[in-house]
Short mmCIF file of C-alpha atoms and ligand atoms in Angstrom, two decimals:
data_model
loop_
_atom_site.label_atom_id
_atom_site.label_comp_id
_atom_site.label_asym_id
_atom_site.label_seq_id
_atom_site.Cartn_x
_atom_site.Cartn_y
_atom_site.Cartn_z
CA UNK O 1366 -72.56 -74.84 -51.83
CA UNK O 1367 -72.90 -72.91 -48.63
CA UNK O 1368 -71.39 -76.51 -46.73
CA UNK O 1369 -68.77 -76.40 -48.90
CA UNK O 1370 -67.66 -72.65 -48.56
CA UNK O 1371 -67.87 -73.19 -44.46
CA UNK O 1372 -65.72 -76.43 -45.33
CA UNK O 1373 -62.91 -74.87 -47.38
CA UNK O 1374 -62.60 -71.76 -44.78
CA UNK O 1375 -62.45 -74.12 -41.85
CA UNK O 1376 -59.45 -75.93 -43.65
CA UNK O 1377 -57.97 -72.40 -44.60
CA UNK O 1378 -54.33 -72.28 -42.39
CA UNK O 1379 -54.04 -68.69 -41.24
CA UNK O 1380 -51.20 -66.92 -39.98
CA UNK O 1381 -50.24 -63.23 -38.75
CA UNK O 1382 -49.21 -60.04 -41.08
CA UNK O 1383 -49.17 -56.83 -41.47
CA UNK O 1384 -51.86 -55.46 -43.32
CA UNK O 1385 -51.91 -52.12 -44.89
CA UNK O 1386 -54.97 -50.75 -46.12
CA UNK O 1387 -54.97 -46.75 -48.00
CA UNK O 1388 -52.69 -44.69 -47.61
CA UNK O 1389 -50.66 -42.72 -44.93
CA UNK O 1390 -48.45 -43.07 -41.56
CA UNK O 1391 -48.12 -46.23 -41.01
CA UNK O 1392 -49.16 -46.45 -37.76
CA UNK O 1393 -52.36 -45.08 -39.24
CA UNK O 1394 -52.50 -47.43 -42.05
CA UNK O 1395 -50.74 -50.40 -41.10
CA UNK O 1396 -52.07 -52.90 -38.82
CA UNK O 1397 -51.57 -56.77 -37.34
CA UNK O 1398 -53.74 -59.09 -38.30
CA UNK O 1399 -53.99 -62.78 -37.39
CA UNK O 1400 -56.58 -63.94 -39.72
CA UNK O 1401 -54.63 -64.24 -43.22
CA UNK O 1402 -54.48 -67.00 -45.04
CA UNK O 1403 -51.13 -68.66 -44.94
CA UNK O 1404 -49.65 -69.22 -48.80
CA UNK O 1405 -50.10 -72.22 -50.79
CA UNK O 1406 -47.47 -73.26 -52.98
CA UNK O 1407 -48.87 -73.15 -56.19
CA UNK O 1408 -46.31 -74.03 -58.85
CA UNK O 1409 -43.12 -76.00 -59.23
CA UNK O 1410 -40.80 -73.34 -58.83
CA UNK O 1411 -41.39 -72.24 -55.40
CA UNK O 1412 -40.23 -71.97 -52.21
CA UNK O 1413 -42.61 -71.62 -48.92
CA UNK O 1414 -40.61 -69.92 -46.19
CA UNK O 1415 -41.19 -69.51 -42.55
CA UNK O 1416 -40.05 -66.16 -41.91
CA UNK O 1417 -37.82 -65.47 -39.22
CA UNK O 1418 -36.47 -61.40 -40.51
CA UNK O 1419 -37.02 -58.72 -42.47
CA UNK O 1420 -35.72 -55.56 -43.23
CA UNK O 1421 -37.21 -52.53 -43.76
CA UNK O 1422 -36.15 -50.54 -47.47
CA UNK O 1423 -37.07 -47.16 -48.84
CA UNK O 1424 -39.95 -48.56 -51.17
CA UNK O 1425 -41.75 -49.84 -48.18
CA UNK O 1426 -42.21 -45.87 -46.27
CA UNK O 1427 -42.76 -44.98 -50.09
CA UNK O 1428 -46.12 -47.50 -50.31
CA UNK O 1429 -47.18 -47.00 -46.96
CA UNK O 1430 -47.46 -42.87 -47.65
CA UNK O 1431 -48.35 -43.51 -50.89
CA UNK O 1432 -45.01 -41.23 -52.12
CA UNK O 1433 -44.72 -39.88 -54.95
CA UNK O 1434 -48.54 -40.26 -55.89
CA UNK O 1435 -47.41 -40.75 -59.32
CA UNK O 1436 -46.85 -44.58 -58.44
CA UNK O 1437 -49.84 -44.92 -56.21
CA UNK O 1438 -51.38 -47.20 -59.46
CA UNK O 1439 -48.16 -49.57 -58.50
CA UNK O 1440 -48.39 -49.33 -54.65
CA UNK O 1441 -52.41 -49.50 -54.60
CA UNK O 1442 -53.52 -51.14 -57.36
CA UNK O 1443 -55.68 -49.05 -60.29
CA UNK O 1444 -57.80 -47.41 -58.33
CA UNK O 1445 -55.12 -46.70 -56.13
CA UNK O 1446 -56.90 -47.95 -52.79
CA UNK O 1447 -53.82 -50.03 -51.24
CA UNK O 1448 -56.32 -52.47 -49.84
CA UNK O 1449 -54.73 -55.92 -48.15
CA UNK O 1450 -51.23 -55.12 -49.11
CA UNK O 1451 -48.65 -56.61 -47.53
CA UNK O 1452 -44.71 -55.06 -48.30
CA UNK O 1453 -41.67 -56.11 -47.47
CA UNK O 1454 -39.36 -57.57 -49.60
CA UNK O 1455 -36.23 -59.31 -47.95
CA UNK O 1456 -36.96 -63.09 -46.63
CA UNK O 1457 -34.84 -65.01 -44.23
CA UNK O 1458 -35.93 -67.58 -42.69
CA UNK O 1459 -36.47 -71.66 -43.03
CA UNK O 1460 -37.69 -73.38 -46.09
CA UNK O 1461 -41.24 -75.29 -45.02
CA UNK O 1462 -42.43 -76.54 -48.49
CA UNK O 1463 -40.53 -77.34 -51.93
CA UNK O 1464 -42.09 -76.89 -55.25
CA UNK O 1465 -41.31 -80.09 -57.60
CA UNK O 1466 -38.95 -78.07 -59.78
CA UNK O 1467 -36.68 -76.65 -57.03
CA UNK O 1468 -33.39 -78.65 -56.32
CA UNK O 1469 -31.14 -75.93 -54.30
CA UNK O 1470 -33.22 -75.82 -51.15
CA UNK O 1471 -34.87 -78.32 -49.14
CA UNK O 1472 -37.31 -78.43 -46.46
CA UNK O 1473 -35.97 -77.38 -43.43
CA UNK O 1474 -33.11 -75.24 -44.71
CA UNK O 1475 -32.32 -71.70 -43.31
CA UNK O 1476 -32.31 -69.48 -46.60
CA UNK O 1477 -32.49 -66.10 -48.13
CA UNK O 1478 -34.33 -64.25 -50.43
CA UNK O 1479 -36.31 -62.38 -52.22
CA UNK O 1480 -40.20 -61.41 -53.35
CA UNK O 1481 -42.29 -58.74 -54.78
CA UNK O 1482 -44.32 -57.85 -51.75
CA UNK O 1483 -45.79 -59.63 -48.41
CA UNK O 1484 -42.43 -60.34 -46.44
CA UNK O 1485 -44.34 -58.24 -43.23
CA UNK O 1486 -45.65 -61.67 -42.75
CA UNK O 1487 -44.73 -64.95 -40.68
CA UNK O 1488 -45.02 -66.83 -44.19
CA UNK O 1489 -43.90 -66.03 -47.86
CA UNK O 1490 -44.07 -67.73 -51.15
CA UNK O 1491 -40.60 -66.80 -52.82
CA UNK O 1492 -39.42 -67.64 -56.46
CA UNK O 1493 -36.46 -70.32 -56.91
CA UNK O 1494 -34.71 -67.91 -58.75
CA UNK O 1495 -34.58 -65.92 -56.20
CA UNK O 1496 -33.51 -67.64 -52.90
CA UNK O 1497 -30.56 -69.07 -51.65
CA UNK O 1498 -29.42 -71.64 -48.40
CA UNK O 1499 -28.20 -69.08 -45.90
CA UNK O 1500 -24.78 -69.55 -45.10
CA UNK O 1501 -24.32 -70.72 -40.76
CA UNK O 1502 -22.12 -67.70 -40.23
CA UNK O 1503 -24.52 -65.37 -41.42
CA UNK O 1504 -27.52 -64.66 -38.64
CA UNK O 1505 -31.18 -64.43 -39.63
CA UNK O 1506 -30.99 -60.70 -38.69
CA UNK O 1507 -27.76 -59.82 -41.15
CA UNK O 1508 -29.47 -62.26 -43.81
CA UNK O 1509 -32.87 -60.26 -44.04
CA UNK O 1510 -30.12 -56.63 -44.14
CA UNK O 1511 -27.81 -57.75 -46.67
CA UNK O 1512 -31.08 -58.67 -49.23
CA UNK O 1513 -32.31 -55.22 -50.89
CA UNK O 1514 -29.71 -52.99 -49.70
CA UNK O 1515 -26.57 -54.94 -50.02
CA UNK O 1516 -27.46 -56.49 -53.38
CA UNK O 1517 -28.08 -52.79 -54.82
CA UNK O 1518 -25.26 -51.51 -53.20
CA UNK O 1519 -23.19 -54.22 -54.64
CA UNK O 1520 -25.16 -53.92 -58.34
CA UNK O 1521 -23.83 -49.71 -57.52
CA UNK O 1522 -20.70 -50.22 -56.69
CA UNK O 1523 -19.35 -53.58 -58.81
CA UNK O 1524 -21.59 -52.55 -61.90
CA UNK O 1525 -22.29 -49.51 -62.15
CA UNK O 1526 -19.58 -47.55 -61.25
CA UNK O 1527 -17.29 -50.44 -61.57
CA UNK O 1528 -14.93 -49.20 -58.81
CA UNK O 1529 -11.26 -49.80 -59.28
CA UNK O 1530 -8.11 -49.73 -56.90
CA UNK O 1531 -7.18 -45.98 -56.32
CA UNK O 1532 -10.14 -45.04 -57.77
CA UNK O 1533 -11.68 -41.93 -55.85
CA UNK O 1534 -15.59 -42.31 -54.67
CA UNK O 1535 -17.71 -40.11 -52.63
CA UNK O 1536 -21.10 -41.39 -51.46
CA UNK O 1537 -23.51 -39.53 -50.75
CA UNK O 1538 -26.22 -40.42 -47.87
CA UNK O 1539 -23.09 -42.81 -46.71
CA UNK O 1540 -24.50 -43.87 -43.50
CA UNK O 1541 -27.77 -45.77 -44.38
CA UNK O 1542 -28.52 -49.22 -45.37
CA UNK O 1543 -27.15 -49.05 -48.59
CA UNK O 1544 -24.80 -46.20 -47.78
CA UNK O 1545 -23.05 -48.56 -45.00
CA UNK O 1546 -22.95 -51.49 -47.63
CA UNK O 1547 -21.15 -49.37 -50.01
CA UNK O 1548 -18.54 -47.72 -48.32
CA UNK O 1549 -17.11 -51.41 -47.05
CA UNK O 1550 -17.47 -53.11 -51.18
CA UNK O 1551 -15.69 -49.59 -52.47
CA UNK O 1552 -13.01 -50.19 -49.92
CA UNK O 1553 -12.63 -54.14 -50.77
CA UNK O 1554 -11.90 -52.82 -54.00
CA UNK O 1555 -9.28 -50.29 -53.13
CA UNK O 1556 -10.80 -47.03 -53.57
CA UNK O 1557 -10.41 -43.81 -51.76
CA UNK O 1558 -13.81 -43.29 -50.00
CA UNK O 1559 -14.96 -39.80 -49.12
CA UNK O 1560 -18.30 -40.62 -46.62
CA UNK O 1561 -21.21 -37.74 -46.93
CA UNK O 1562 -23.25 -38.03 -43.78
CA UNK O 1563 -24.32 -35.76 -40.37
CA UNK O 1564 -21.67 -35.37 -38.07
CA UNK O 1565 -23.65 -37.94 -35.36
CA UNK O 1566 -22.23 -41.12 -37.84
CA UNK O 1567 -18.80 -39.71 -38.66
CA UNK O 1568 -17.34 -42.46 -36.52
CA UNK O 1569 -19.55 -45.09 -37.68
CA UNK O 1570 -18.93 -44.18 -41.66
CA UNK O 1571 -15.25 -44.49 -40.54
CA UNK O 1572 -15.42 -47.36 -38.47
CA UNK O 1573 -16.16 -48.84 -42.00
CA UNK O 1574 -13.33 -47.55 -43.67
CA UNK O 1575 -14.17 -44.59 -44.64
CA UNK O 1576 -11.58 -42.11 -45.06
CA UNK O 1577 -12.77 -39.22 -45.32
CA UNK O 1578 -15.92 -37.37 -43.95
CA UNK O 1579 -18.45 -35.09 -44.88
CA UNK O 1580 -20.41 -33.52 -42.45
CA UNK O 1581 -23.24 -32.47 -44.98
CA UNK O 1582 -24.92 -30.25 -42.09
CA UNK O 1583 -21.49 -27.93 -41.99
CA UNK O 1584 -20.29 -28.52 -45.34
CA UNK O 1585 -21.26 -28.72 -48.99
CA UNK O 1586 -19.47 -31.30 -51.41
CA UNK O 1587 -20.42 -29.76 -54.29
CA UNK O 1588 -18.22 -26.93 -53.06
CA UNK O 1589 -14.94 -28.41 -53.15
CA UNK O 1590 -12.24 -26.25 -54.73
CA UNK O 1591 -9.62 -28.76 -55.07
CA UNK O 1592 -11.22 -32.40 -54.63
CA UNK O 1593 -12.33 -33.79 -57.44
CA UNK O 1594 -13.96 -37.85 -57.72
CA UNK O 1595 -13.74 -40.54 -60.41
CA UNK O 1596 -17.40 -41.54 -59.09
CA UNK O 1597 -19.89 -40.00 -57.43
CA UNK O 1598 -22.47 -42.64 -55.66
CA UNK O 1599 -25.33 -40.05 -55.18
CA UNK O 1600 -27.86 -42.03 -52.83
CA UNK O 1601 -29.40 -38.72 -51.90
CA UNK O 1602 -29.81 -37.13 -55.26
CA UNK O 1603 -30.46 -33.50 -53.70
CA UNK O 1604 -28.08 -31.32 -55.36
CA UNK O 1605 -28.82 -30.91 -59.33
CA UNK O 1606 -27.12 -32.56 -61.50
CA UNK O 1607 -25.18 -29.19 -62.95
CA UNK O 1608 -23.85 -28.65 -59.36
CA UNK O 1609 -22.49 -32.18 -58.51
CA UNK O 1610 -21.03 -32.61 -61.80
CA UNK O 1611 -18.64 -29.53 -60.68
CA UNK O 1612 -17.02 -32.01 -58.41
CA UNK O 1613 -16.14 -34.80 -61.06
CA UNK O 1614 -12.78 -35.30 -62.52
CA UNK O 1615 -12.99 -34.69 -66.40
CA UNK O 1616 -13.91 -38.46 -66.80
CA UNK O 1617 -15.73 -38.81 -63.93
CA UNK O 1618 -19.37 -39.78 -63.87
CA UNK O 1619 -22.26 -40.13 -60.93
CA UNK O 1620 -24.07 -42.81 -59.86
CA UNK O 1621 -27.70 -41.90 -59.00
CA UNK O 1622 -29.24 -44.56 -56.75
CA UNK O 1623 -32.32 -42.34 -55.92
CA UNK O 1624 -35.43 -40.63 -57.20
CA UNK O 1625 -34.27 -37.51 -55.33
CA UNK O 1626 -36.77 -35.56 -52.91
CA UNK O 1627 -40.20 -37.35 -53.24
CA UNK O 1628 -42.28 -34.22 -53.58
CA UNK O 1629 -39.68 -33.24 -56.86
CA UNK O 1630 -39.76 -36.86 -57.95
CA UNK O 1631 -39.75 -36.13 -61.86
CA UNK O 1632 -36.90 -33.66 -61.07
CA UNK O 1633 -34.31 -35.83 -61.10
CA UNK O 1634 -36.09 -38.64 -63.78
CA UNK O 1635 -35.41 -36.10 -66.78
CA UNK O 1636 -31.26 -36.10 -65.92
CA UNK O 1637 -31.64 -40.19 -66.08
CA UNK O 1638 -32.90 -40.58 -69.46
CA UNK O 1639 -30.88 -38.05 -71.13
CA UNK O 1640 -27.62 -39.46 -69.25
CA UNK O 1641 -28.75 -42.71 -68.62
CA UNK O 1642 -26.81 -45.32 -69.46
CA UNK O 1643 -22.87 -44.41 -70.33
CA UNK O 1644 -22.15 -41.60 -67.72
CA UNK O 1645 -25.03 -41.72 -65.84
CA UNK O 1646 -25.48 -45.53 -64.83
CA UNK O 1647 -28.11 -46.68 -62.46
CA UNK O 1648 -27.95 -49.56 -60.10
CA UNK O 1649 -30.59 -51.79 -59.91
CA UNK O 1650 -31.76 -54.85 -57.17
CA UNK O 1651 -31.88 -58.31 -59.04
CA UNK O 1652 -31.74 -60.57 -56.30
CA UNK O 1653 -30.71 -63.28 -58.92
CA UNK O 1654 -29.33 -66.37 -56.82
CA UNK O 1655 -25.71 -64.95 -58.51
CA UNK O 1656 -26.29 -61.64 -56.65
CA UNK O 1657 -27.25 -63.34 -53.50
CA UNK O 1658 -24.42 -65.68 -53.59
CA UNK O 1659 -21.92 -62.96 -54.40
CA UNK O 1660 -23.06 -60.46 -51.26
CA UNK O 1661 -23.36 -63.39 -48.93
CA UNK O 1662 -19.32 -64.21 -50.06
CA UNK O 1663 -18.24 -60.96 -49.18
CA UNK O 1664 -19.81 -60.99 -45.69
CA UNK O 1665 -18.70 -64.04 -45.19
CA UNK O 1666 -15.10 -63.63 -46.01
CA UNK O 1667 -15.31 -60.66 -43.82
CA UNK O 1668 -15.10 -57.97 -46.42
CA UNK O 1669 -18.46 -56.64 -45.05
CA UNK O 1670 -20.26 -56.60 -42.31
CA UNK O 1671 -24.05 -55.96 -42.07
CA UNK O 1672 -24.95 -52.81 -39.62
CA UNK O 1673 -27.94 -53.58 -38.29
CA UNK O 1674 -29.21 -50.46 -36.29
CA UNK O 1675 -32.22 -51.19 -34.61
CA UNK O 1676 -34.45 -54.93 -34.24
CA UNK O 1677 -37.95 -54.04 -34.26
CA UNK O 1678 -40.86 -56.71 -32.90
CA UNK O 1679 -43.13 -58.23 -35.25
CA UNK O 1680 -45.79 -56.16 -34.00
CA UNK O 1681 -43.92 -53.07 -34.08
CA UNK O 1682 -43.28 -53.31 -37.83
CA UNK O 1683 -45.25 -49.94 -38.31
CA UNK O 1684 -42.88 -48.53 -35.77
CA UNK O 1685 -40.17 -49.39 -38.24
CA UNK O 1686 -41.11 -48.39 -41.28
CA UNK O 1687 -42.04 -45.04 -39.82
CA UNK O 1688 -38.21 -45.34 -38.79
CA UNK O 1689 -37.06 -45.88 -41.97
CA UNK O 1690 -39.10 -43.17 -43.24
CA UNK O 1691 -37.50 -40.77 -41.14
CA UNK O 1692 -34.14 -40.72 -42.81
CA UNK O 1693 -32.25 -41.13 -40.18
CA UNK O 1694 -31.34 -44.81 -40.23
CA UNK O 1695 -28.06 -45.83 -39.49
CA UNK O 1696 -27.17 -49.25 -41.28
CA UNK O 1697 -30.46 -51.80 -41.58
CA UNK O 1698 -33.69 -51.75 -39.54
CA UNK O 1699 -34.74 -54.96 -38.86
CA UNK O 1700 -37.94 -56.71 -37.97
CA UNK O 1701 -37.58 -59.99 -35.91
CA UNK O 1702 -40.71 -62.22 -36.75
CA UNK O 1703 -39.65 -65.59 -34.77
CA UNK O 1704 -37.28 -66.45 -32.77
CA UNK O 1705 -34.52 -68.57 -34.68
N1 LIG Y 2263 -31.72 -48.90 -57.10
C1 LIG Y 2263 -32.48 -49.66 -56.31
O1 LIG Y 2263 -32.92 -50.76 -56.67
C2 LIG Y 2263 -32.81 -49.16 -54.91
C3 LIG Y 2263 -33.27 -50.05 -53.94
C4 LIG Y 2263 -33.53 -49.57 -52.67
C5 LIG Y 2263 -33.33 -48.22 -52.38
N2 LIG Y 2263 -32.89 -47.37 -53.35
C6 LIG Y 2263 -32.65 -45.95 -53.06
O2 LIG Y 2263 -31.45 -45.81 -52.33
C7 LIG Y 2263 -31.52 -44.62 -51.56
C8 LIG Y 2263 -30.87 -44.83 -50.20
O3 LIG Y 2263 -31.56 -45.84 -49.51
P1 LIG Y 2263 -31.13 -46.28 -48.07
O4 LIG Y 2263 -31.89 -47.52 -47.76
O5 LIG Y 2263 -29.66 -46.33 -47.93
O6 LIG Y 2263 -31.71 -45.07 -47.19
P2 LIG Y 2263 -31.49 -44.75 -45.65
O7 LIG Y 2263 -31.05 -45.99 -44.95
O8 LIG Y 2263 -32.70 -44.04 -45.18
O9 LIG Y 2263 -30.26 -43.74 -45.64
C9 LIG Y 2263 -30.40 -42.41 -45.69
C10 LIG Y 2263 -28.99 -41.80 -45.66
O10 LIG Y 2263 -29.07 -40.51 -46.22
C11 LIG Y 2263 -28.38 -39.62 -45.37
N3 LIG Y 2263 -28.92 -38.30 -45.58
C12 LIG Y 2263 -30.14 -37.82 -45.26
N4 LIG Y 2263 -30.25 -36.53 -45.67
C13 LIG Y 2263 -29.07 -36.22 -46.28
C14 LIG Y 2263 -28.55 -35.06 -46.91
N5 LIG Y 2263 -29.28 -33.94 -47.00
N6 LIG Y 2263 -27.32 -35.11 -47.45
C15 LIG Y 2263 -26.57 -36.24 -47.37
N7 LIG Y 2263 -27.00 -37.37 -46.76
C16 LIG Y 2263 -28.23 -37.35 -46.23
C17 LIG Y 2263 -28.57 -40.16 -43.98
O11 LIG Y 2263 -27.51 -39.72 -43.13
P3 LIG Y 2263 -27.76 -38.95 -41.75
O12 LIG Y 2263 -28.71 -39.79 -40.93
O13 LIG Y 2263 -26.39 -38.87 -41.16
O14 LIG Y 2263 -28.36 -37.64 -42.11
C18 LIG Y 2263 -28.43 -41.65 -44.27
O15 LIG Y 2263 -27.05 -41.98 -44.38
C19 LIG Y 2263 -32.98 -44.24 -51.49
O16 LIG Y 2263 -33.16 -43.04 -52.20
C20 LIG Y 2263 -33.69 -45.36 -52.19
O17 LIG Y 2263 -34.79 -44.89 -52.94
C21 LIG Y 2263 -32.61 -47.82 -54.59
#
């Protein structure tokens, strides 16, 4: 049995990741390594992907800290030890394997998509359902931005608040990923933007379209006298609920696409229930094949454009995430993992 153990590690293909193990910085707790195994496709409805980006999202800084520790069970596992995890969750790249009962994709296409965790890694197992051929005008780099962030933006802004022409919309936290996304699918639609973000991005919230600015550093939205919204897209969450509200036309209603501060998580989670869903609705990522066809459209049709901020190495992906964590992205932080 012990010939047969050496045997089946010696046929084992390995490639690189990034490994996190515990909790914490990620520079602390997130490392390269170039000894994991390399998936296997395993069923019929799966796609293995070489991956060529990623993008960094909120939920990955979230796992790596292990923020709020109420979901440390979901980022760590039940005893909460994060051991061999590997996040990321937006996939571009090209297709190297086809499960039998996949017929969109074949090997050798560039695609996009989406999975659960382990997209920190040069290879990814990623549902049918979930992946899409990557249109030529779209780079690798805007593919693996536009995945989490401009499918949620799109879910906030097309479904949620279901933004119509003349419509009035302030965003809040206007000039990150999803932020950036939002401003330019609010504007498709003919809306009045009003762009909450630190006087450093005025010109790139506006360089989007928007047409008003914020400077949330100098001024407080909430304390408007004679502006009032339709829809508030509240990717910030750190005003209460009362106070925002102030702000709303009579029939206006707020978007919350965030948990709020992280140390106050279950503040905001109360105001979601009791509002949630008819004035209070919450976007959510489904990165259905529809929703990755429909974000891909509208970038390439020129509607929107993905902001990529900064292009991180491979090995640098702690780096990023750290970034990310920071709050002070502007547009999509990307992680390169081969050359296209
Ligand atoms: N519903 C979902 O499925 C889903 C999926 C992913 C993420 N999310 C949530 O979406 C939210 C936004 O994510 P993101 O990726 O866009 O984050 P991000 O890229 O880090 O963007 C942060 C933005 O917030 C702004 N900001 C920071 N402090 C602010 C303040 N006090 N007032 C106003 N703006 C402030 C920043 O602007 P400055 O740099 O100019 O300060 C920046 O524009 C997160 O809370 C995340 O949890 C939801």
């Amino acid at each position: 049995s012990k010939r047969i153990f050496h045997r089946a590690l010696s046929t084992t293909v390995m490639m690189k990741a990034i490994v996190q193990n515990g909790f914490g910085p990620p520079q602390e707790v997130m490392q390269l390594d170039h000894q994991v195994p390399k998936p296997i496709l395993k069923r019929g409805d799966q796609v293995l992907v070489k991956i060529h980006a990623t993008s960094v999202n909120t939920p990955d800084w979230l796992a790596a800290y292990g923020v709020p520790r109420a979901l440390r069970p979901v980022f760590g596992g039940l005893l909460c030890r994060a051991r061999n995890r590997i996040r990321g969750y937006d996939v571009a790249g090209v297709v190297e394997q086809v499960g039998s009962k996949v017929d969109h994709v074949q090997v050798g296409d560039e695609v996009m998509g989406s999975i659960e965790e382990g997209a920190f890694a040069e290879y990814a197992l990623v549902p049918g359902k979930n992946v899409i051929r990557k249109p030529d005008k779209i780079s690798m780099e805007e593919a693996a931005g536009a995945i989490m962030s401009g499918i949620t933006a799109h879910s906030a802004i097309y479904e949620a608040a279901k933004v119509q022409q003349g419509q009035h919309i302030l965003i809040n936290g206007a000039s990150g990923s999803i932020g950036t996304f939002a401003i330019q699918m609010a504007k498709a639609q003919g809306a009045t933007v009003t762009a909450v973000c630190s006087g450093r991005n005025a010109a790139l919230v506006k360089s989007l379209g928007a047409d008003y600015v914020v400077d949330y550093t100098k001024e407080d939205f909430t304390a408007s006298e004679t502006t009032r919204y339709d829809i508030i897209l509240d990717n910030v969450l750190n005003r209460p609920y009362e106070e925002t509200k102030k702000v709303l036309k009579e029939d206006g209603f707020i978007v919350p696409n965030s948990a709020g501060d992280t140390d106050k998580f279950w503040g905001s989670l109360p105001q979601m229930i009791i509002h949630k869903p008819k004035n209070y609705p919450v976007p959510d990522c489904n990165p259905s094949r529809e929703n990755l066809q429909k974000v891909a459209g509208l970038i390439t049709s020129k509607k929107v454009k993905v902001v990529i901020d900064r292009v991180f190495p491979f090995e640098q992906t702690p780096e990023a995430v750290e970034y990310m964590a920071s709050n002070r992205g502007k547009g999509n932080i990307i992680i390169k993992i081969q050359q296209d």
